PDB file of C-alpha atoms in Angstrom:
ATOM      1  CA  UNK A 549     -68.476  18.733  89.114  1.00 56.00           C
ATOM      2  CA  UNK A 550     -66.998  22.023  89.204  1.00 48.00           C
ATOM      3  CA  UNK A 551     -64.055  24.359  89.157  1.00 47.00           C
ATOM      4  CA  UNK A 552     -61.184  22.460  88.436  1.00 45.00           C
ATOM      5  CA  UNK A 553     -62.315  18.705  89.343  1.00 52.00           C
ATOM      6  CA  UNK A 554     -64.809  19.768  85.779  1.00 58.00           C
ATOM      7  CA  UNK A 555     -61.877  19.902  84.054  1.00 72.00           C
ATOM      8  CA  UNK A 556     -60.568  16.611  84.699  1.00 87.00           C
ATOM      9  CA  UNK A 557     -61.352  13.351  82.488  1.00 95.00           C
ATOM     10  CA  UNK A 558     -63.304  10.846  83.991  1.00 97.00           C
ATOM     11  CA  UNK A 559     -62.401   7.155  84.385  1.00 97.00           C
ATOM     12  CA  UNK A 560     -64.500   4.288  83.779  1.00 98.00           C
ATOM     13  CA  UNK A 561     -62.967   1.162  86.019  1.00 97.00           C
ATOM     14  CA  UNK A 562     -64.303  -1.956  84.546  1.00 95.00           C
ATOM     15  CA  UNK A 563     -63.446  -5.080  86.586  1.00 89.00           C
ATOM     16  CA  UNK A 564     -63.097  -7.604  83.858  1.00 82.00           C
ATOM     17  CA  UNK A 565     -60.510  -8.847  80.587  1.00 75.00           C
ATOM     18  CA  UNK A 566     -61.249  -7.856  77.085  1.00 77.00           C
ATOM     19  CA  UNK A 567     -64.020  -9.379  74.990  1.00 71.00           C
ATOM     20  CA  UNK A 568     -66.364  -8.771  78.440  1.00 78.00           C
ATOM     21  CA  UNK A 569     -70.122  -7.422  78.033  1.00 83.00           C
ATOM     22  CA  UNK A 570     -68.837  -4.606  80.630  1.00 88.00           C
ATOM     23  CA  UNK A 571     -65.337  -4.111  78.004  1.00 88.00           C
ATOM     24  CA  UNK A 572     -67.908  -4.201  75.259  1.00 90.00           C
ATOM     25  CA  UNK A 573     -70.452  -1.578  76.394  1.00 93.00           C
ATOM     26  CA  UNK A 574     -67.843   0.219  78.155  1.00 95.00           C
ATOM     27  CA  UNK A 575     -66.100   0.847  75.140  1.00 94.00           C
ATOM     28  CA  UNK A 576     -69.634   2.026  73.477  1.00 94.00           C
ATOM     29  CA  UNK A 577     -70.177   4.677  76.275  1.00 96.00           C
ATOM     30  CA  UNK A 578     -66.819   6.012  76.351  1.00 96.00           C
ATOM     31  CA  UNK A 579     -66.657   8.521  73.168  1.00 96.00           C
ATOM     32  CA  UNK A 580     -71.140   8.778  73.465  1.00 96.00           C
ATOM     33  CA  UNK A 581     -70.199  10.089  77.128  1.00 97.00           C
ATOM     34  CA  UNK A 582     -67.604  12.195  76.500  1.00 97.00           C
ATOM     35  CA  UNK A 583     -69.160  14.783  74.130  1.00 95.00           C
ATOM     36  CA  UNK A 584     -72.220  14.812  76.302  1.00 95.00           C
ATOM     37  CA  UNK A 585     -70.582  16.114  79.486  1.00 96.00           C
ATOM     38  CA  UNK A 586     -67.723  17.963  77.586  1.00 95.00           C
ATOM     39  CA  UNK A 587     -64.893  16.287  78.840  1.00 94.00           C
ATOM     40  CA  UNK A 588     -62.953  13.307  78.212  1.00 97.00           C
ATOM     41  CA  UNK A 589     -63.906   9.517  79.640  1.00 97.00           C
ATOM     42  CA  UNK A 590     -61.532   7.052  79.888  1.00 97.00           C
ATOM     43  CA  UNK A 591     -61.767   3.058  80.390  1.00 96.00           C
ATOM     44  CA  UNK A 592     -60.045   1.758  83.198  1.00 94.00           C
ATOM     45  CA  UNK A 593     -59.499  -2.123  83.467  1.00 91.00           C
ATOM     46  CA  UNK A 594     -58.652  -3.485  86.778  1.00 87.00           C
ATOM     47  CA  UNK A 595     -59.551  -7.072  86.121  1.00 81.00           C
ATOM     48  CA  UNK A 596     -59.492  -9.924  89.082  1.00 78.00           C
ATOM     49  CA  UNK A 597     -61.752 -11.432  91.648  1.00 78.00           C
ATOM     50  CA  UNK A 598     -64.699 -11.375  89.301  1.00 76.00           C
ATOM     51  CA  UNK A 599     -64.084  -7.293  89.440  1.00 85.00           C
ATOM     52  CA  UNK A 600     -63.794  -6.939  92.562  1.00 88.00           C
ATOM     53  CA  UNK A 601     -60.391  -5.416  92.179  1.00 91.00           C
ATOM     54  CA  UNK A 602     -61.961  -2.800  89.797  1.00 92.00           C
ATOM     55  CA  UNK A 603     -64.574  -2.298  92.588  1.00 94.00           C
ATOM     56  CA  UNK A 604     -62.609  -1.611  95.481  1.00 95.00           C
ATOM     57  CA  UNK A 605     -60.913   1.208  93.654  1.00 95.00           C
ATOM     58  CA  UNK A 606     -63.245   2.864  92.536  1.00 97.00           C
ATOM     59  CA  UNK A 607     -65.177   2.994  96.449  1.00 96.00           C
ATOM     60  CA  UNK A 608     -61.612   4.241  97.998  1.00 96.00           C
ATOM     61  CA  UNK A 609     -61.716   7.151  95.355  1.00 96.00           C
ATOM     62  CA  UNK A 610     -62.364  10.144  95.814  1.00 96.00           C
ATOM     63  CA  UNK A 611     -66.498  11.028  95.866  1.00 97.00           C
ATOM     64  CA  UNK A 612     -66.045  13.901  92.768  1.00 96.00           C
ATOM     65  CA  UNK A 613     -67.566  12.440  90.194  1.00 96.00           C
ATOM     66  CA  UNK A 614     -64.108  11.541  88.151  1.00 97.00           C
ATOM     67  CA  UNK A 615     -64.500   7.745  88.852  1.00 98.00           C
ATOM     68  CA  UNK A 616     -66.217   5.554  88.184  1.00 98.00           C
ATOM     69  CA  UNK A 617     -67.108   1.904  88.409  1.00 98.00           C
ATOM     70  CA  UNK A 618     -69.138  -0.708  86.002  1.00 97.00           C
ATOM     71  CA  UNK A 619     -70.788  -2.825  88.296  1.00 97.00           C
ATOM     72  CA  UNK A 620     -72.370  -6.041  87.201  1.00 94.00           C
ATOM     73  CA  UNK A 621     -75.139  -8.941  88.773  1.00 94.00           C
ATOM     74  CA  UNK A 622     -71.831 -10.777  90.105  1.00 90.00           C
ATOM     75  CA  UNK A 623     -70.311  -7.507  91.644  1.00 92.00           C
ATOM     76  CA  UNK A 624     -72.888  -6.227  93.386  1.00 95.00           C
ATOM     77  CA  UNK A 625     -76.044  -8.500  94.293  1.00 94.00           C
ATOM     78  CA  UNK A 626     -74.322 -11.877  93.989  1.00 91.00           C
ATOM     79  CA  UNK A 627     -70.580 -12.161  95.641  1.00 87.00           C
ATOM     80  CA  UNK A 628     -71.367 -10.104  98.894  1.00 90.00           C
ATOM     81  CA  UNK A 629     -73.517 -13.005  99.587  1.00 89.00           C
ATOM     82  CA  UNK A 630     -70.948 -15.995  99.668  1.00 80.00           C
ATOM     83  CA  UNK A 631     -67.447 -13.872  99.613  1.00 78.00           C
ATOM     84  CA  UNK A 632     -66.499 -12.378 102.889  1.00 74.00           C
ATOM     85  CA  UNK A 633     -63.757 -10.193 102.867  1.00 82.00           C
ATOM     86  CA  UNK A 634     -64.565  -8.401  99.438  1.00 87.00           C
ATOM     87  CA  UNK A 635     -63.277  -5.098 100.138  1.00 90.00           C
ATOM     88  CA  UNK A 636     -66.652  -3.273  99.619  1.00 95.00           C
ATOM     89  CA  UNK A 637     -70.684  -3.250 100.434  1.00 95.00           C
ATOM     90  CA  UNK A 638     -72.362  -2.785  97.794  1.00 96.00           C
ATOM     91  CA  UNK A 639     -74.791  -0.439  99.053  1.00 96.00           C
ATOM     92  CA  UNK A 640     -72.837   1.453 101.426  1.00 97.00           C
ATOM     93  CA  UNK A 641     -69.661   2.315  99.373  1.00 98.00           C
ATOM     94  CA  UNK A 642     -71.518   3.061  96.145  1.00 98.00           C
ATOM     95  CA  UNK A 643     -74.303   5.851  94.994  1.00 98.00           C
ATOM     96  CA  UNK A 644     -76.003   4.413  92.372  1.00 99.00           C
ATOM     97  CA  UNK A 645     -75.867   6.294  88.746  1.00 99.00           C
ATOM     98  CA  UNK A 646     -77.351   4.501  86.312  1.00 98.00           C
ATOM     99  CA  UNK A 647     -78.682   0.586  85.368  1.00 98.00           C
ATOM    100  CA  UNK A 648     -77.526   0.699  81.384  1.00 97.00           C
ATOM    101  CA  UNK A 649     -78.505  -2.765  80.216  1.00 95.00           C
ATOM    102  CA  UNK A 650     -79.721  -6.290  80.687  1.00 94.00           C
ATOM    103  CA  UNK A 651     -79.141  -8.915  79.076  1.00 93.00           C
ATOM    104  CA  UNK A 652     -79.008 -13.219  79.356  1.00 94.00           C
ATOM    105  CA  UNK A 653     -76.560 -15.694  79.372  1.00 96.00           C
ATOM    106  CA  UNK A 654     -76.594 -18.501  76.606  1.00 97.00           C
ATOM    107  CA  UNK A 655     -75.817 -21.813  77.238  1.00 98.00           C
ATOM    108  CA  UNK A 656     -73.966 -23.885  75.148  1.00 98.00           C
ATOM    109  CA  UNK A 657     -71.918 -26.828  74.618  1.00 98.00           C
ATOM    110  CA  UNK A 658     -69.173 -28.413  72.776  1.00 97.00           C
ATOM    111  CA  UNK A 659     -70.537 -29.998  69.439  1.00 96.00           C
ATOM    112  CA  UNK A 660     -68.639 -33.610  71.123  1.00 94.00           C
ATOM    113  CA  UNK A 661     -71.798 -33.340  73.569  1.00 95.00           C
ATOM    114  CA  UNK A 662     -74.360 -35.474  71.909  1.00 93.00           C
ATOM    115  CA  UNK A 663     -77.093 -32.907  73.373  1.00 95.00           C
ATOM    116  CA  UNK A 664     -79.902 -31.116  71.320  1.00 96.00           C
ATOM    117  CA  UNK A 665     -81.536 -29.560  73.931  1.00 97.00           C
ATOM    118  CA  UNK A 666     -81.807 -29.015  77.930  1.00 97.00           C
ATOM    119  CA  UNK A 667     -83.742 -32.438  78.702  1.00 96.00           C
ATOM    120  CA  UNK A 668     -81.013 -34.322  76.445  1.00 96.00           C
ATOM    121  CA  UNK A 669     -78.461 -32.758  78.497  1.00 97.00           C
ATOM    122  CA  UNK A 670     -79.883 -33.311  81.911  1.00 97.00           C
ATOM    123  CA  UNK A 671     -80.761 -36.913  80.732  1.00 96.00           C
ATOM    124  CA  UNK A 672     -76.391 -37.271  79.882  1.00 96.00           C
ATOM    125  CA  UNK A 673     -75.865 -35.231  83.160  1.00 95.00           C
ATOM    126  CA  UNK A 674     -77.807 -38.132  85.261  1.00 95.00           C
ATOM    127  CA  UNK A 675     -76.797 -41.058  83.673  1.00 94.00           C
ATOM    128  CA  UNK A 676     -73.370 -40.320  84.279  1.00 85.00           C
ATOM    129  CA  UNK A 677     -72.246 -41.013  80.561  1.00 80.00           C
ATOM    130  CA  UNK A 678     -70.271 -37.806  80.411  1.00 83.00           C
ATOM    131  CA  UNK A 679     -68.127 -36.049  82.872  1.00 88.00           C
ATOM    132  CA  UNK A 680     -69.822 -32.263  82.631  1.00 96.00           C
ATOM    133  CA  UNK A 681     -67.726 -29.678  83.059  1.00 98.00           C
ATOM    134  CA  UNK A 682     -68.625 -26.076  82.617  1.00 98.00           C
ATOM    135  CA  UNK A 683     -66.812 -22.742  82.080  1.00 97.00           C
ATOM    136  CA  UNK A 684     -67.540 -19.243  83.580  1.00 92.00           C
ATOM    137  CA  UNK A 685     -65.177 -15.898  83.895  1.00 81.00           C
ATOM    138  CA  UNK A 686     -64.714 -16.492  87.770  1.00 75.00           C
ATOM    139  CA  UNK A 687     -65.981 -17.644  90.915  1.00 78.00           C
ATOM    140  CA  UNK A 688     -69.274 -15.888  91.967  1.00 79.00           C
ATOM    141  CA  UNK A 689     -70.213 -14.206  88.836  1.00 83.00           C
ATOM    142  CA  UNK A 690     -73.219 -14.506  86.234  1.00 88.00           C
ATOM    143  CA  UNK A 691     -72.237 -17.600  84.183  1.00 90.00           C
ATOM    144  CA  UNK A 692     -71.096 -19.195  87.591  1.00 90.00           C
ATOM    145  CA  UNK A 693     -74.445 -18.850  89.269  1.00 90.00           C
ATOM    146  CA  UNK A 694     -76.428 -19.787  86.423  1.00 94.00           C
ATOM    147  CA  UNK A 695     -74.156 -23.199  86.191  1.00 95.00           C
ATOM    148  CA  UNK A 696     -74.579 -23.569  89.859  1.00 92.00           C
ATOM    149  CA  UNK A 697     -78.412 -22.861  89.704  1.00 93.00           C
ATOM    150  CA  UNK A 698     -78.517 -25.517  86.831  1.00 96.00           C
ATOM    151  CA  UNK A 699     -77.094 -28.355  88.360  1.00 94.00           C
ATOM    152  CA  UNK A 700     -78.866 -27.635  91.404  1.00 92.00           C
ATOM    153  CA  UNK A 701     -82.576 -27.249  89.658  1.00 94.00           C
ATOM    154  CA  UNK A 702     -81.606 -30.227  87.480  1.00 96.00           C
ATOM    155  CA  UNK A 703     -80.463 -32.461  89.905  1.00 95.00           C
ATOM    156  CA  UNK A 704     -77.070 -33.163  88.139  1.00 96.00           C
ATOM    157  CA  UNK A 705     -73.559 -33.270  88.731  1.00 94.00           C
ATOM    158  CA  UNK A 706     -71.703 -30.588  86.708  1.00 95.00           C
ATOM    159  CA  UNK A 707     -67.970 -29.480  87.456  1.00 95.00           C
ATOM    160  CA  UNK A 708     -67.105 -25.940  87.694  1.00 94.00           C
ATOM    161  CA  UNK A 709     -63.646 -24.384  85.985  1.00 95.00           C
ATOM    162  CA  UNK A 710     -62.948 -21.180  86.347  1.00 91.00           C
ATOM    163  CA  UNK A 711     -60.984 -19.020  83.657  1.00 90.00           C
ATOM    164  CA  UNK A 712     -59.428 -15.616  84.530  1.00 80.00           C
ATOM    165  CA  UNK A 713     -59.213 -14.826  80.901  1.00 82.00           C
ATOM    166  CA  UNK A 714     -62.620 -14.753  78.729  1.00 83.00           C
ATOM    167  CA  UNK A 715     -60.277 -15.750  75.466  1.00 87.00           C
ATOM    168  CA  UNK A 716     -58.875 -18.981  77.303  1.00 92.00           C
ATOM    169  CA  UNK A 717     -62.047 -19.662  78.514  1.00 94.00           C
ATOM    170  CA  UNK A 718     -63.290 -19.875  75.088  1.00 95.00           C
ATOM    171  CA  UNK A 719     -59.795 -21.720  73.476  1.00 96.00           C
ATOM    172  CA  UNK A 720     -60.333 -24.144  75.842  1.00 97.00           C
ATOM    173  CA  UNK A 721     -64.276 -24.767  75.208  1.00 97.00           C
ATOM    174  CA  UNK A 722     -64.046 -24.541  71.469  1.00 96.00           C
ATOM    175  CA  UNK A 723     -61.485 -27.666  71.622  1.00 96.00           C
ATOM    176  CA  UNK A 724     -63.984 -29.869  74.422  1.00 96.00           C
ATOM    177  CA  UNK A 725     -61.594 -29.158  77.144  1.00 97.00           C
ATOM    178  CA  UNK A 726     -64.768 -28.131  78.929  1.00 97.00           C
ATOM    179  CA  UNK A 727     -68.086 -29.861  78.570  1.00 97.00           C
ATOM    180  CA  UNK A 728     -70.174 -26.449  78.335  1.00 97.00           C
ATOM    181  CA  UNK A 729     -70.513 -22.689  79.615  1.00 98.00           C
ATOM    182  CA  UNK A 730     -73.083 -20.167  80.244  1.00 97.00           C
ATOM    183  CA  UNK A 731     -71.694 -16.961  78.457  1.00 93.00           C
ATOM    184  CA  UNK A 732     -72.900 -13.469  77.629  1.00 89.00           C
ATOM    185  CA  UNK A 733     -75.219 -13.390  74.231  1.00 91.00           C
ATOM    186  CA  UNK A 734     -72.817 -11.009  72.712  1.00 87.00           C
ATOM    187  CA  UNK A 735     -70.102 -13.288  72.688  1.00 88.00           C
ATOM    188  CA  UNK A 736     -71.744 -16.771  72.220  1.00 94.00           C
ATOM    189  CA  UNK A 737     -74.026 -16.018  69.293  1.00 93.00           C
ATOM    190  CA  UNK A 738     -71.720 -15.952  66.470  1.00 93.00           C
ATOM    191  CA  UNK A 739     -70.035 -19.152  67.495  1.00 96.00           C
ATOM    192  CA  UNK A 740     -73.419 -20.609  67.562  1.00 97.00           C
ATOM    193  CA  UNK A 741     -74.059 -18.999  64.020  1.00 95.00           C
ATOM    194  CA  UNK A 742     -70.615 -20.543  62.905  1.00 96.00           C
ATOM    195  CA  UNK A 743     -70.691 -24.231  64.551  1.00 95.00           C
ATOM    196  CA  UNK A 744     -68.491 -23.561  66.817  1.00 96.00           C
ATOM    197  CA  UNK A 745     -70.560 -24.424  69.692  1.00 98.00           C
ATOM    198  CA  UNK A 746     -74.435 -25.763  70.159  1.00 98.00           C
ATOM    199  CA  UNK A 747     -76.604 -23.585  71.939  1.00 98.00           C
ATOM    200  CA  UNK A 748     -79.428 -24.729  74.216  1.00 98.00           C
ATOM    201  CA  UNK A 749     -81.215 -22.535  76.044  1.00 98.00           C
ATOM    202  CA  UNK A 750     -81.241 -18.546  76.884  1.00 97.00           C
ATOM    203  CA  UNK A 751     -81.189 -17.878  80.221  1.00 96.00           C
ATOM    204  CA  UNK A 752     -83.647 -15.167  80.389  1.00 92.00           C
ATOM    205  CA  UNK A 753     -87.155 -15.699  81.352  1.00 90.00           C
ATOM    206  CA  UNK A 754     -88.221 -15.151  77.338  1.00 92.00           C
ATOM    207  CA  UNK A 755     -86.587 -16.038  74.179  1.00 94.00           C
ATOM    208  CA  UNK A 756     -83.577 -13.682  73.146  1.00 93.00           C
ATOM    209  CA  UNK A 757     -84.828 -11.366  69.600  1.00 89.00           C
ATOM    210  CA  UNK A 758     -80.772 -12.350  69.001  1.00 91.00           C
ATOM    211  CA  UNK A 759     -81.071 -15.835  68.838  1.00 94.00           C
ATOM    212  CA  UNK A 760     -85.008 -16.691  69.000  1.00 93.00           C
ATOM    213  CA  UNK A 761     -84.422 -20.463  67.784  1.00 96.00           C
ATOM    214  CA  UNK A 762     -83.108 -20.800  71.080  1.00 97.00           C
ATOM    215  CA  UNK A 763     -85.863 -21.252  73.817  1.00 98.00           C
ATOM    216  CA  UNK A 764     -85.793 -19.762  77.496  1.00 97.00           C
ATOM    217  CA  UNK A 765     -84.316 -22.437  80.131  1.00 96.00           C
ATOM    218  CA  UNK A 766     -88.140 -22.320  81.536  1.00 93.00           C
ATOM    219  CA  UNK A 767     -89.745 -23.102  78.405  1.00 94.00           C
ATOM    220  CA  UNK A 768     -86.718 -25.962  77.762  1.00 95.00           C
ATOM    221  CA  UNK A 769     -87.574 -27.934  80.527  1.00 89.00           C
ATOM    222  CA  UNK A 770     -86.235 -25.794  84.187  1.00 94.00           C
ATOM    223  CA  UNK A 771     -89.484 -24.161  85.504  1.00 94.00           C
ATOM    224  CA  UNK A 772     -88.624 -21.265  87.521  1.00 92.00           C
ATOM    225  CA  UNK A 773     -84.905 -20.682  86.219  1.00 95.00           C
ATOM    226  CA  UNK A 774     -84.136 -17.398  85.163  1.00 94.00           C
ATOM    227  CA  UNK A 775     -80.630 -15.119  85.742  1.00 94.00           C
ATOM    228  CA  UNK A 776     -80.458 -12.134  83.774  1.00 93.00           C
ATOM    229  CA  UNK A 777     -76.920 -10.236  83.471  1.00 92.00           C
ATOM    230  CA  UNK A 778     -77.270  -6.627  84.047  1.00 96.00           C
ATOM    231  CA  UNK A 779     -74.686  -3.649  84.258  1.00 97.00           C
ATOM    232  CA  UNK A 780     -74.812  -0.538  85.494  1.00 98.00           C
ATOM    233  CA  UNK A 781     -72.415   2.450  86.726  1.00 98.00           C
ATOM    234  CA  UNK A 782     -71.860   3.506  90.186  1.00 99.00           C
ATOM    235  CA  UNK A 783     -69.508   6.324  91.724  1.00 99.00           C
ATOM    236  CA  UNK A 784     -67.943   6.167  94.697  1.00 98.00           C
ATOM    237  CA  UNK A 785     -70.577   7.008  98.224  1.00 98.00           C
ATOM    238  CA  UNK A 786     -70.650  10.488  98.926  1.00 97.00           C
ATOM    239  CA  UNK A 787     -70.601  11.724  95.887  1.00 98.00           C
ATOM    240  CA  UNK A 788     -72.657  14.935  95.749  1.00 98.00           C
ATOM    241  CA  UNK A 789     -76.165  14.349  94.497  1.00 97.00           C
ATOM    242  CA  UNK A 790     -76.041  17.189  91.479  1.00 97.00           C
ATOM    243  CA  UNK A 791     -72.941  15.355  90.241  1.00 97.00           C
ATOM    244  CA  UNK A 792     -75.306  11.936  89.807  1.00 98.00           C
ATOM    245  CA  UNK A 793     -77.697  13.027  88.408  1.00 98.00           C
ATOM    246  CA  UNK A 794     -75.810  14.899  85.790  1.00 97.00           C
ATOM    247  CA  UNK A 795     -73.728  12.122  85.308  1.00 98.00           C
ATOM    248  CA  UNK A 796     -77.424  10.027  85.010  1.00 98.00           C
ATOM    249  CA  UNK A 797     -78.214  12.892  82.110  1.00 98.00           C
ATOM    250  CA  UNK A 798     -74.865  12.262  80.090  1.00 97.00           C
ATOM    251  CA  UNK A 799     -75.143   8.477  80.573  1.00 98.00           C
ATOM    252  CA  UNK A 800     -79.038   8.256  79.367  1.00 97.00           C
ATOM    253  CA  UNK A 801     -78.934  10.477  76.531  1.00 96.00           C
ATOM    254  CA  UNK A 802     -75.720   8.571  75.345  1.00 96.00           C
ATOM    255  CA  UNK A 803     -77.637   5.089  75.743  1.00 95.00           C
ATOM    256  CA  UNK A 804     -80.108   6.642  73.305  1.00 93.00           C
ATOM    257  CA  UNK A 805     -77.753   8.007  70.358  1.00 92.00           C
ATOM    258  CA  UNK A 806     -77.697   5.814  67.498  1.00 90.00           C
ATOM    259  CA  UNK A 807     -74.221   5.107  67.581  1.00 88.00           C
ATOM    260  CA  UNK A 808     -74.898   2.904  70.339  1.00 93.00           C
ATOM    261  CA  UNK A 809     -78.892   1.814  70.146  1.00 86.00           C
ATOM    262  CA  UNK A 810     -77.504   0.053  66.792  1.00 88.00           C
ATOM    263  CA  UNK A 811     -74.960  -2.147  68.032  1.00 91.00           C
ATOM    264  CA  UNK A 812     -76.455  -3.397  71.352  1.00 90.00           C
ATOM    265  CA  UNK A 813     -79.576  -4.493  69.225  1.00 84.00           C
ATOM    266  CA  UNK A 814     -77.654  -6.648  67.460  1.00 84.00           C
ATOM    267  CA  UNK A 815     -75.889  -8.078  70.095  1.00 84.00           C
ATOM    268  CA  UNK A 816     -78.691  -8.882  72.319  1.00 87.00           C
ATOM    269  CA  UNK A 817     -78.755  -6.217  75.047  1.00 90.00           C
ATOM    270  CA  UNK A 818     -81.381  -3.999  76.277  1.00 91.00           C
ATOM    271  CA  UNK A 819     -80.455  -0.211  76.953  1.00 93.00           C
ATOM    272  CA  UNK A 820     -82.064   1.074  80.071  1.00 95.00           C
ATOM    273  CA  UNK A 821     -81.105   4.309  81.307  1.00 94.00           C
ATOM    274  CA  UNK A 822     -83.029   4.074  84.793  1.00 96.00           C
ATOM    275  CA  UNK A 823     -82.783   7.071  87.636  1.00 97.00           C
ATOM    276  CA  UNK A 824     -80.451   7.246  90.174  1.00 98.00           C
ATOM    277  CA  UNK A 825     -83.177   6.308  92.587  1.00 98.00           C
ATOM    278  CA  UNK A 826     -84.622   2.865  90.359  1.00 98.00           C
ATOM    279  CA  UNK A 827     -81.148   1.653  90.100  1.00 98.00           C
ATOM    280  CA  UNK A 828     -80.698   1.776  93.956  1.00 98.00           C
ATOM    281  CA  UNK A 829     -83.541  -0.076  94.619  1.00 98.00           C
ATOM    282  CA  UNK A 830     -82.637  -2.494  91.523  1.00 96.00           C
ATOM    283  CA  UNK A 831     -79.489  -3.068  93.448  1.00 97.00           C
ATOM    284  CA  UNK A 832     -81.387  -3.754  96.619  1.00 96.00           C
ATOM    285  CA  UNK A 833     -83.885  -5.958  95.156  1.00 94.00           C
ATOM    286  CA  UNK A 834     -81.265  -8.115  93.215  1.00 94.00           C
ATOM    287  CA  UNK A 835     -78.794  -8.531  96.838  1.00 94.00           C
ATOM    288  CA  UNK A 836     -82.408  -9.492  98.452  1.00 93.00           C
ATOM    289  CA  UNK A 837     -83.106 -11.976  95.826  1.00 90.00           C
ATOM    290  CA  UNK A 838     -79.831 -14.058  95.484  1.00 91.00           C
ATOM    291  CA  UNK A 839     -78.927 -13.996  98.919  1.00 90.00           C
ATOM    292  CA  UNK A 840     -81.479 -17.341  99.954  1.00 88.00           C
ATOM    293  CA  UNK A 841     -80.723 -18.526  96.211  1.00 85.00           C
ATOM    294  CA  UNK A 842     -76.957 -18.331  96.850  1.00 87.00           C
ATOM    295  CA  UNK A 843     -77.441 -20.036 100.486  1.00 88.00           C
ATOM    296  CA  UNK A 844     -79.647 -22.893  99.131  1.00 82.00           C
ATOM    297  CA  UNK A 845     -77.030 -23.565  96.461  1.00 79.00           C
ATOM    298  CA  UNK A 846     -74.177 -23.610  98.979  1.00 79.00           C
ATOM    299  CA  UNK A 847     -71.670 -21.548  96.438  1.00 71.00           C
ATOM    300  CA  UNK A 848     -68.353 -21.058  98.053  1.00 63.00           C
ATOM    301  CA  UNK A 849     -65.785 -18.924  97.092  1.00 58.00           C
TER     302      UNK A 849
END
């Protein structure tokens, strides 16, 4: 970034509503950013399509290093695989910059759901006692793959409901309207804290440090179930080399100031800060790994 272009801010496009991990960490990085690369970074939302509004944007810019794009699991490694017609590749219109966290999903259910734990809930599931229902963001994403993954590994029948609003999505499963949803940490573990909801399992393939009463969906009773969330920023392809790895600098040592180490702790995330080159093979690895998953499961968007 130089001459003029250095002199312009630089947008952050995240693809998803308010009270998102990607709105959360987003809004984090922002100010961190900023003062490391000496200009100003602004947060974008283009929400829709389970962000792949935000997405296309971002690839059609132009490749200066002024925009860029918070790509997630769903946006990157899982809808390419079962939503033709996205707009993007994930590979081809992107240069990786940086992974800058992972974390898992929780699930958790409406208190009316006389379920303690995973087996109690598959046992309800099978018996047909209780219409299950469960909530995600959108069609394709994180919390919709780990539903689908569920019902698929636990033999049940579960109903998917989509929300295109993350604070309906919780209205409506704080009141039973939904049976149950698989929902970034962040979000879930103070209504867990409060009553609000039950929580049942972590999604990750160990116990969460945020909520370790909670065990992993392995340990609960689903060997071999695992999804981890991840995000991580991307520019558009074509952007010059020097410009990603600079912007790679800015974005690690800004993962590392205190300002943000201390709240993602809390909130159950782990900072990363990988090289341009780990995160493009991250992103290869993850679109090799859910592609058979996402085939076996038969998601359609």
């Amino acid at each position: 970034m130089s001459g003029q272009r250095a002199q312009h801010p630089v947008r952050l496009v995240i693809g998803f509503s308010p009270g998102s991990a990607s709105d959360f960490i987003a809004g984090l990085l922002a100010p961190e950013l900023s003062r490391r690369l000496g200009r100003e970074v602004i947060v974008e939302r283009h929400a829709g399509n389970n962000g792949a509004i935000g997405a296309r944007r971002v690839a059609a810019s132009d490749p200066d290093g002024t925009t860029l794009f918070m790509a997630t699991l769903g946006t990157h490694a899982l809808a390419p695989h079962f939503a033709p017609g996205l707009g993007y590749d994930p590979v081809k219109d992107f240069r990786a910059v940086c992974l800058l966290s992972r974390s898992p999903l929780v699930l958790a259910c409406h208190p009316a759901i006389r379920a303690a734990s995973v087996d109690e809930l598959i046992a309800i599931g099978r018996s047909g006692a209780h219409r299950l229902t469960f909530a995600s963001s959108a069609v394709g994403g994180a919390p919709h793959l780990a539903g689908e993954l569920f019902k698929t590994m636990a033999r049940i029948e579960m109903t998917h409901v989509p929300y295109a609003r993350t604070e309906q999505l919780y209205e409506d499963l704080q009141k039973g309207r939904v049976a149950l949803s698989f929902n970034n940490i962040m979000s879930m573990a103070p209504r867990l804290r409060q009553g609000i909801l039950r929580g049942l399992a972590v999604t990750g393939s160990q116990r969460s440090p945020l909520l370790r009463e909670l065990p992993a969906m392995a340990e609960a009773g689903l060997p071999g179930y695992e999804v981890t969330n991840w995000l991580g920023i991307v520019a558009p392809a074509r952007t010059p080399v020097d410009t990603v790895h600079l912007l790679n600098a800015g974005i690690v040592a800004a993962l590392r100031a205190e300002a943000i180490a201390e709240r993602l702790s809390p909130a159950g995330i782990e900072p990363c800060g990988d090289t341009p080159e780990e995160f493009a093979r991250h992103i290869e690895k993850e679109l090799a790994r859910w592609g058979p998953v996402i085939a076996r499961i038969g998601i359609l968007a």
